[in-house]
Coordinates of C-alpha atoms in Angstrom, one line a residue:
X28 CA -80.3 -74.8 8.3
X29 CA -81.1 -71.3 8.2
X30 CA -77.4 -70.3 9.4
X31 CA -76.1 -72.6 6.9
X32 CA -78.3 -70.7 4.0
X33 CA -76.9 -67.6 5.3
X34 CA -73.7 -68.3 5.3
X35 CA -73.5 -69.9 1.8
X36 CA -75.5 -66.8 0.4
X37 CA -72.1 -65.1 1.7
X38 CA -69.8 -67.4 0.1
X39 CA -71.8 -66.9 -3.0
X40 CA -71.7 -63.5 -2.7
X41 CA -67.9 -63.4 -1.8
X42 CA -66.9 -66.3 -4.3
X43 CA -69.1 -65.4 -7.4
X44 CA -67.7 -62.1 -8.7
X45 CA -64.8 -63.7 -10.7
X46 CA -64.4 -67.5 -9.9
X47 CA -67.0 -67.9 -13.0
X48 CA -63.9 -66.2 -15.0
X49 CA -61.6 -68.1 -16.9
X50 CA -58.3 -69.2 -14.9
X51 CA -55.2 -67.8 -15.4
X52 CA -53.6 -68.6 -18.9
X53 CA -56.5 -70.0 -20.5
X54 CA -57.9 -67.7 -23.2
X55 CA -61.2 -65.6 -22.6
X56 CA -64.0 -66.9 -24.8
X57 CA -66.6 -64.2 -26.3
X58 CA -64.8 -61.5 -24.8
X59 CA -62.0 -58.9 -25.6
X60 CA -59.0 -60.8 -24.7
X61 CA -57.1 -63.4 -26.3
X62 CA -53.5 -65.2 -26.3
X63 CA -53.0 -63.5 -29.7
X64 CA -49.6 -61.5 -30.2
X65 CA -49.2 -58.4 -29.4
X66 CA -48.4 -57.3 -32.5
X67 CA -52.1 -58.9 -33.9
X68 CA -54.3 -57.1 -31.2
X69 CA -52.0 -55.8 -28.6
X70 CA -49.9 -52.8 -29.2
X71 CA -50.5 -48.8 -29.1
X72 CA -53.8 -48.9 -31.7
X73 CA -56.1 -51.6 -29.3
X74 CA -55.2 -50.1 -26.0
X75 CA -55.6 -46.5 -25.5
X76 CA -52.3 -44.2 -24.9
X77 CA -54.4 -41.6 -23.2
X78 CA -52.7 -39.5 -20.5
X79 CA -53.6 -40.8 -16.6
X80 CA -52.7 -39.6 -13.3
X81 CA -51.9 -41.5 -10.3
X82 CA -52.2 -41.3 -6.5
X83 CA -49.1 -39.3 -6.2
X84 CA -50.5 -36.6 -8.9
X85 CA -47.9 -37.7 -11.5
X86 CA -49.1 -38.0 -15.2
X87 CA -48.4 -41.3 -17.2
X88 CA -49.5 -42.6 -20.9
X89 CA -51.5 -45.5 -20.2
X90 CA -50.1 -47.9 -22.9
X91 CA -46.6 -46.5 -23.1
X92 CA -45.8 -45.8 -19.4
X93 CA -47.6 -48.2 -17.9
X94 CA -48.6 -51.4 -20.1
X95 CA -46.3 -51.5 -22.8
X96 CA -43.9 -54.8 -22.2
X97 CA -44.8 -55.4 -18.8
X98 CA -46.6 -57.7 -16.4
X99 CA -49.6 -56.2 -15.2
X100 CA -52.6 -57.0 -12.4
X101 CA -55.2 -54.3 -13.0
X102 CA -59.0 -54.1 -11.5
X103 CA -61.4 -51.5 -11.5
X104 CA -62.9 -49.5 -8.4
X105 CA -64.1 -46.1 -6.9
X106 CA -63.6 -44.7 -4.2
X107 CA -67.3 -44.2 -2.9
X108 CA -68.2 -47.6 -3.2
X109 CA -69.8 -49.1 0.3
X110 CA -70.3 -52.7 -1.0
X111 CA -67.0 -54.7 -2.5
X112 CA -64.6 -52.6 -3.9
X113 CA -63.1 -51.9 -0.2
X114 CA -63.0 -55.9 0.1
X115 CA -61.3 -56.4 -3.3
X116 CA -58.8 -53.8 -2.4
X117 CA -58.0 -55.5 1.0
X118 CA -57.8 -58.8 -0.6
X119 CA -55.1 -57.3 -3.3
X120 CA -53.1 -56.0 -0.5
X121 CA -52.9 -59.0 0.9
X122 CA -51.7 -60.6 -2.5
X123 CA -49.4 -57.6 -2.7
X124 CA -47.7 -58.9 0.6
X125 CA -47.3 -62.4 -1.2
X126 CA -45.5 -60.9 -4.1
X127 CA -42.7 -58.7 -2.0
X128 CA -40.2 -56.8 -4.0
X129 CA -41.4 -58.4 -7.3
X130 CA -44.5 -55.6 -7.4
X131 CA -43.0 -52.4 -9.0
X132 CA -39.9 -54.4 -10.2
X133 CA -41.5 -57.4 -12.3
X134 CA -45.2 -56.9 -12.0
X135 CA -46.9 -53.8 -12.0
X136 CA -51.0 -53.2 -10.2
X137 CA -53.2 -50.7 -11.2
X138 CA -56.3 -50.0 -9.5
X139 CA -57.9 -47.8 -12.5
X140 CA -61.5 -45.8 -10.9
X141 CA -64.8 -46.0 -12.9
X142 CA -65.6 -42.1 -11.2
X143 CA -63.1 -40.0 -12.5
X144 CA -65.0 -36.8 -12.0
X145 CA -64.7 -37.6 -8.4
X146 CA -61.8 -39.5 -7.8
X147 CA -59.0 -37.3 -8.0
X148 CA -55.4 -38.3 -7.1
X149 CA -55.9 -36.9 -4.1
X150 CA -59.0 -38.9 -3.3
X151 CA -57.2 -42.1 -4.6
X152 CA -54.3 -41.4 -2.3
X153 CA -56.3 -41.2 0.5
X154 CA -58.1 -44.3 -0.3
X155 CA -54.2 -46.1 -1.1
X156 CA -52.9 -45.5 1.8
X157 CA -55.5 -46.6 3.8
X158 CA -55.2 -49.7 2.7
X159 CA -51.3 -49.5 2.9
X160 CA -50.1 -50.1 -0.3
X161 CA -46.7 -50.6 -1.4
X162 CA -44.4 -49.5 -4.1
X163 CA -45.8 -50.3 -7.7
X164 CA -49.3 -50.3 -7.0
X165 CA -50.6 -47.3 -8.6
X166 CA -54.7 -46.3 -8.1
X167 CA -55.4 -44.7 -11.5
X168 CA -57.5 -41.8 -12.8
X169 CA -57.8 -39.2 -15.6
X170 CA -60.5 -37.1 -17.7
X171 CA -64.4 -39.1 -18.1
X172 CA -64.0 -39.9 -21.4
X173 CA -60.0 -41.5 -21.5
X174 CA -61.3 -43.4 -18.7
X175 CA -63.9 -44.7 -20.7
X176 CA -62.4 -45.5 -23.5
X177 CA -59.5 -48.0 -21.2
X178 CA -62.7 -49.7 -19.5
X179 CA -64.4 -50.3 -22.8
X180 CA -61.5 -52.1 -24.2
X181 CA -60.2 -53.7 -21.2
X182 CA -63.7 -55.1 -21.1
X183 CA -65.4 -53.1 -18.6
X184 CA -68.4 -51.7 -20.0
X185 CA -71.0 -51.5 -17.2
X186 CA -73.6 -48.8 -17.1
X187 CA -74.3 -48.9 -13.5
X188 CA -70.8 -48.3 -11.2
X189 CA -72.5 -50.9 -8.7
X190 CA -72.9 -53.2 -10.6
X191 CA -69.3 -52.9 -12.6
X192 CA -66.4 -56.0 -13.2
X193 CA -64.8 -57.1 -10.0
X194 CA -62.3 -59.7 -11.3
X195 CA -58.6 -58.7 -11.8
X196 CA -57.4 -58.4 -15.4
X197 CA -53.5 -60.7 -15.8
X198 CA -51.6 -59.4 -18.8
X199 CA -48.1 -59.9 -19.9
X200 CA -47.8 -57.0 -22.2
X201 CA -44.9 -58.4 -24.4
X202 CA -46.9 -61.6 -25.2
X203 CA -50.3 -60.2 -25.7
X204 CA -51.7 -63.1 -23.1
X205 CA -54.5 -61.7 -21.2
X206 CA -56.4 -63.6 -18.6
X207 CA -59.3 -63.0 -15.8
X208 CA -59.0 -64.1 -12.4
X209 CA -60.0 -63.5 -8.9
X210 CA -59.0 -61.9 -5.6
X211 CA -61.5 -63.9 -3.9
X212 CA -59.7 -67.4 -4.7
X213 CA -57.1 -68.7 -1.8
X214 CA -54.6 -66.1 -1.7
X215 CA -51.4 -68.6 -2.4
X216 CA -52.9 -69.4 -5.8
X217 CA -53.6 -65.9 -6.7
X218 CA -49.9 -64.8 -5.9
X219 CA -48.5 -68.0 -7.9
X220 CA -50.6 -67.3 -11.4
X221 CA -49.5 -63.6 -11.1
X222 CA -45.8 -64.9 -11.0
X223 CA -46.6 -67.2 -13.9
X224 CA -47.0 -63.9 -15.9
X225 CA -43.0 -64.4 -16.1
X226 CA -42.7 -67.5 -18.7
X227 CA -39.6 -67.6 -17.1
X228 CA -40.5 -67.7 -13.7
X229 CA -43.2 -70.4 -14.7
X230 CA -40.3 -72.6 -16.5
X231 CA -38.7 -72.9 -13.1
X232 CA -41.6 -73.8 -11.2
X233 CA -43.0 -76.7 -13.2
X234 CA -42.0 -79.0 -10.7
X235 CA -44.2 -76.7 -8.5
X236 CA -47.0 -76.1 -10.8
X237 CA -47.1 -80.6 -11.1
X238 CA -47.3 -80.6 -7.5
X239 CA -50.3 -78.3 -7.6
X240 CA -51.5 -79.8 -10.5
X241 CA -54.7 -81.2 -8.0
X242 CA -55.1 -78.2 -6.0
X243 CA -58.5 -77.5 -4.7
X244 CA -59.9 -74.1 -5.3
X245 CA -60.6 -72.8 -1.9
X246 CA -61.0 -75.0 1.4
X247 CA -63.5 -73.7 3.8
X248 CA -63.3 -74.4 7.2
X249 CA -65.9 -76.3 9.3
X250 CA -65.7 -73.4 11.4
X251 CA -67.8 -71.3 9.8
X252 CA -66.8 -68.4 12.2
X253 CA -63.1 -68.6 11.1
X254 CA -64.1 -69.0 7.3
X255 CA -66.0 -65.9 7.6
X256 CA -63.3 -64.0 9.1
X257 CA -60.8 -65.5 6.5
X258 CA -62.8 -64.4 3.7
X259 CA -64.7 -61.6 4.3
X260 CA -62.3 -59.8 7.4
X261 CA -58.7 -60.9 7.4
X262 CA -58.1 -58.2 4.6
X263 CA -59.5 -55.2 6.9
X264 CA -58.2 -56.4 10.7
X265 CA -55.8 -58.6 12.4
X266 CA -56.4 -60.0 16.3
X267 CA -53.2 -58.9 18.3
X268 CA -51.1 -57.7 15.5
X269 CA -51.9 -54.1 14.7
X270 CA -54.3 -51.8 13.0
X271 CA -54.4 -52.3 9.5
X272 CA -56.9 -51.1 6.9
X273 CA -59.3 -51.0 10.5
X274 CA -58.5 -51.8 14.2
X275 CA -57.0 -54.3 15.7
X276 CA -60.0 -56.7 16.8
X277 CA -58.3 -58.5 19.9
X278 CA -60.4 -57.9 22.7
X279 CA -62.9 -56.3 20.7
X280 CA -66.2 -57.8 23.2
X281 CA -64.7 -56.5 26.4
X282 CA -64.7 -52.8 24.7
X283 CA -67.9 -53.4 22.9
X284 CA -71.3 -54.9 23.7
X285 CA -72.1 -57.8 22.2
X286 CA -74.8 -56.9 20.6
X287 CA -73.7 -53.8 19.3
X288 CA -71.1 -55.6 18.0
X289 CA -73.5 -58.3 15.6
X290 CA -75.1 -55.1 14.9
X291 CA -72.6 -53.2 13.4
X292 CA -71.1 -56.4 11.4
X293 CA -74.4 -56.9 10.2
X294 CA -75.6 -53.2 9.1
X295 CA -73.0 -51.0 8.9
X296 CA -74.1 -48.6 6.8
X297 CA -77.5 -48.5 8.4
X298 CA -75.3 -47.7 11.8
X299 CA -73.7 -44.9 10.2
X300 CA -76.5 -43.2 8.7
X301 CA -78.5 -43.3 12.2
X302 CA -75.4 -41.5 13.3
X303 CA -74.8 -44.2 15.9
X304 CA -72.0 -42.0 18.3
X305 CA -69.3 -45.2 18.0
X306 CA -69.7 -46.4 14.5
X307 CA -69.0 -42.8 13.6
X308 CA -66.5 -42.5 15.8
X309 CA -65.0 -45.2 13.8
X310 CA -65.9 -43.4 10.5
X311 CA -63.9 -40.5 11.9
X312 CA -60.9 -42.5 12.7
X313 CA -60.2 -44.8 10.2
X314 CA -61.5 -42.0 7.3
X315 CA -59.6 -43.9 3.9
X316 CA -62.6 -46.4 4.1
X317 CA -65.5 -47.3 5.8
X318 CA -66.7 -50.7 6.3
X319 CA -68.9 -52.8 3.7
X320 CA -72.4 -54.2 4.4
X321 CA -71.2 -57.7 2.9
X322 CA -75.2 -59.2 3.9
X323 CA -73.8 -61.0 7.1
X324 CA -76.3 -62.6 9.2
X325 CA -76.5 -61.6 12.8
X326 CA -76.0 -65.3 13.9
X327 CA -73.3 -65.2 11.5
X328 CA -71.9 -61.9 13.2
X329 CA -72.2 -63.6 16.5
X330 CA -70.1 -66.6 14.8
X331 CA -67.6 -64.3 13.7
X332 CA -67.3 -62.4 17.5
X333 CA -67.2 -65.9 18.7
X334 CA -63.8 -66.3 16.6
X335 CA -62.2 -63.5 17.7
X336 CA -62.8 -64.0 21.3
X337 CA -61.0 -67.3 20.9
X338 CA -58.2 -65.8 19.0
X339 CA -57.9 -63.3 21.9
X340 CA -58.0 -66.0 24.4
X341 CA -55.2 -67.8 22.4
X342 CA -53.5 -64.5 22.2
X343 CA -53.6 -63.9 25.3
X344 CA -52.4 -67.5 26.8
X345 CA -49.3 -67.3 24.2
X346 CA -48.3 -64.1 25.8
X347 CA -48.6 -65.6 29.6
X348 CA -45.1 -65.4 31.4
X349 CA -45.1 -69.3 31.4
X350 CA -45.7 -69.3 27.2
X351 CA -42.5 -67.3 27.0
X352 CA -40.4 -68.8 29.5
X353 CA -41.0 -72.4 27.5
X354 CA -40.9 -71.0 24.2
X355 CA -37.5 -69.1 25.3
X356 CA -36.4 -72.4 26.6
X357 CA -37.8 -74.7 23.9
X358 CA -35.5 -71.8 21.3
X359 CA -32.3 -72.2 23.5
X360 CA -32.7 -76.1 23.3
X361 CA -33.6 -76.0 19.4
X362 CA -30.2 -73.6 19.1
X363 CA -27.9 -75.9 21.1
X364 CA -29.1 -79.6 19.6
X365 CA -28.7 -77.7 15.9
X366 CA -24.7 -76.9 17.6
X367 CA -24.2 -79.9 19.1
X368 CA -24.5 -81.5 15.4

């Protein structure tokens, strides 16, 4: 029972931040935002123009650059943060994967910081392209009090950065429709309902959106080791497929001791400021971000480390000479029956 409390405290704490917020399309009750027309609530005098600089140093206006009759995902975040703005972040990278080529061409992200006096662009690119971004994602800063004045009226008006919005703001510009979602929701459903910005794009998929009419939020797996890494790792590390935002996990409990390991997934941060030799190592290394303290149990760690060595066992049986001889055999087969007809 108790690992079952733990874990659903996770979920909560995972799940929470935005799935409360309205879905996408639907109007925002008592707050800023509303399907009204631009030309109502939505133009140059409700959103600031105020001069902003990206990653890359390069200056923009904010409404007539960057929000003016465009499709826009934007969410708020600083680069200091050592609780879920690196989770959020890894989660929208993933979404930004979904998308493709549409992100900088139809649909434009903007990661706007609530610390501008110490996220500079170079701070923000450091913190970008450690979580890989691509093209048309653009981490946003400028002086204290432009900054404030875009997160008053894009409804972020927290006193505490801590404790500041983590949902993502949806906005098709040209309409004036405004919606809240979350990057915590199954990524599939996130990607579709930032297409369906594009009324267009919608129109074509309403055969689509019927068939999905019934779709469950999120499914969790009974394995509460590979819902864990799903929604709290997946966005950071991959087992047998690369670095990405940290390192590749496969094989990670032959490097590592065990209990080093449930330590480290548990209290990060605590590992880190007792200047524990590998966890800064780590810190050292992989410098855009370091990892979140996301209140994981240690029988939950040891859950998760039981996941990945049985991804690494799978791993490591796909990749036997046998595996490949029958999967280059079972390909050859496949390509001759699809001739033969």
């Amino acid at each position: 029972m108790l690992r079952i409390a733990h874990f659903l405290r996770l979920n909560a704490f995972l799940l929470a931040l935005g799935l409360a917020a309205a879905a996408c399309g639907q109007a925002l009750a008592g707050d800023e935002f509303s399907s009204a027309p631009q030309s109502s609530r939505w133009g140059k005098d409700y959103l600031p123009n105020v001069e902003v600089q990206d990653q890359d140093g390069k200056t923009f206006h904010f409404f007539d650059d960057l929000i003016k009759d465009k499709l826009v995902v934007i969410n708020f975040i600083y680069t200091s943060c050592t609780d879920i703005c690196p989770l959020t972040t890894a989660r929208l990278a993933q979404v930004q994967e979904r998308l493709g080529d549409v992100v900088g061409r139809d649909i434009f992200m903007y990661s706007i910081t609530i610390d501008p006096e110490h996220d500079t662009p170079a701070a923000l690119k450091q913190h970008a392209d450690a979580f890989r971004v691509g093209p048309g994602w653009k981490f946003l800063t400028g002086k204290p009090d432009d900054i404030a004045a875009i997160r008053y009226k894009l409804g972020e008006r927290s006193r505490i950065a801590a404790e500041h919005r983590h949902e993502m703001l949806l906005g098709n510009a040209a309409t004036g429709n405004w919606s809240r979602d979350s990057a915590f929701g199954d990524l599939e459903r996130v990607a579709f309902n930032i297409r369906s910005l594009d009324p267009n794009w919608r129109d074509e998929k309403r055969i689509a959106q019927k068939m999905n009419a019934g779709y469950q939020e999120v499914v969790v797996s009974d394995n509460q080791g590979e819902a864990l890494f799903t929604k709290a790792c997946a966005g950071c590390h991959t087992v047998g497929r690369g670095d990405r935002v940290g390192p590749d996990l496969l094989g990670v409990s032959t490097r590592r001791d065990r209990n080093w390991l449930a330590h480290f997934i548990s209290e990060p941060d605590k590992m880190r400021a007792e200047k524990d030799p590998i966890a800064t190592s780590l810190a050292s290394k992989y410098k855009g971000v370091r990892m979140p303290n996301l209140q994981i149990s240690q029988n939950d760690a040891n859950d998760l480390i039981t996941y990945i060595d049985v991804q690494t066992y799978a791993f490591a049986i796909s990749n036997t000479p046998a595996a490949q001889q029958h999967k280059s055999t079972h390909d050859h087969s496949t390509h001759s029956h699809v001739h033969k007809h």
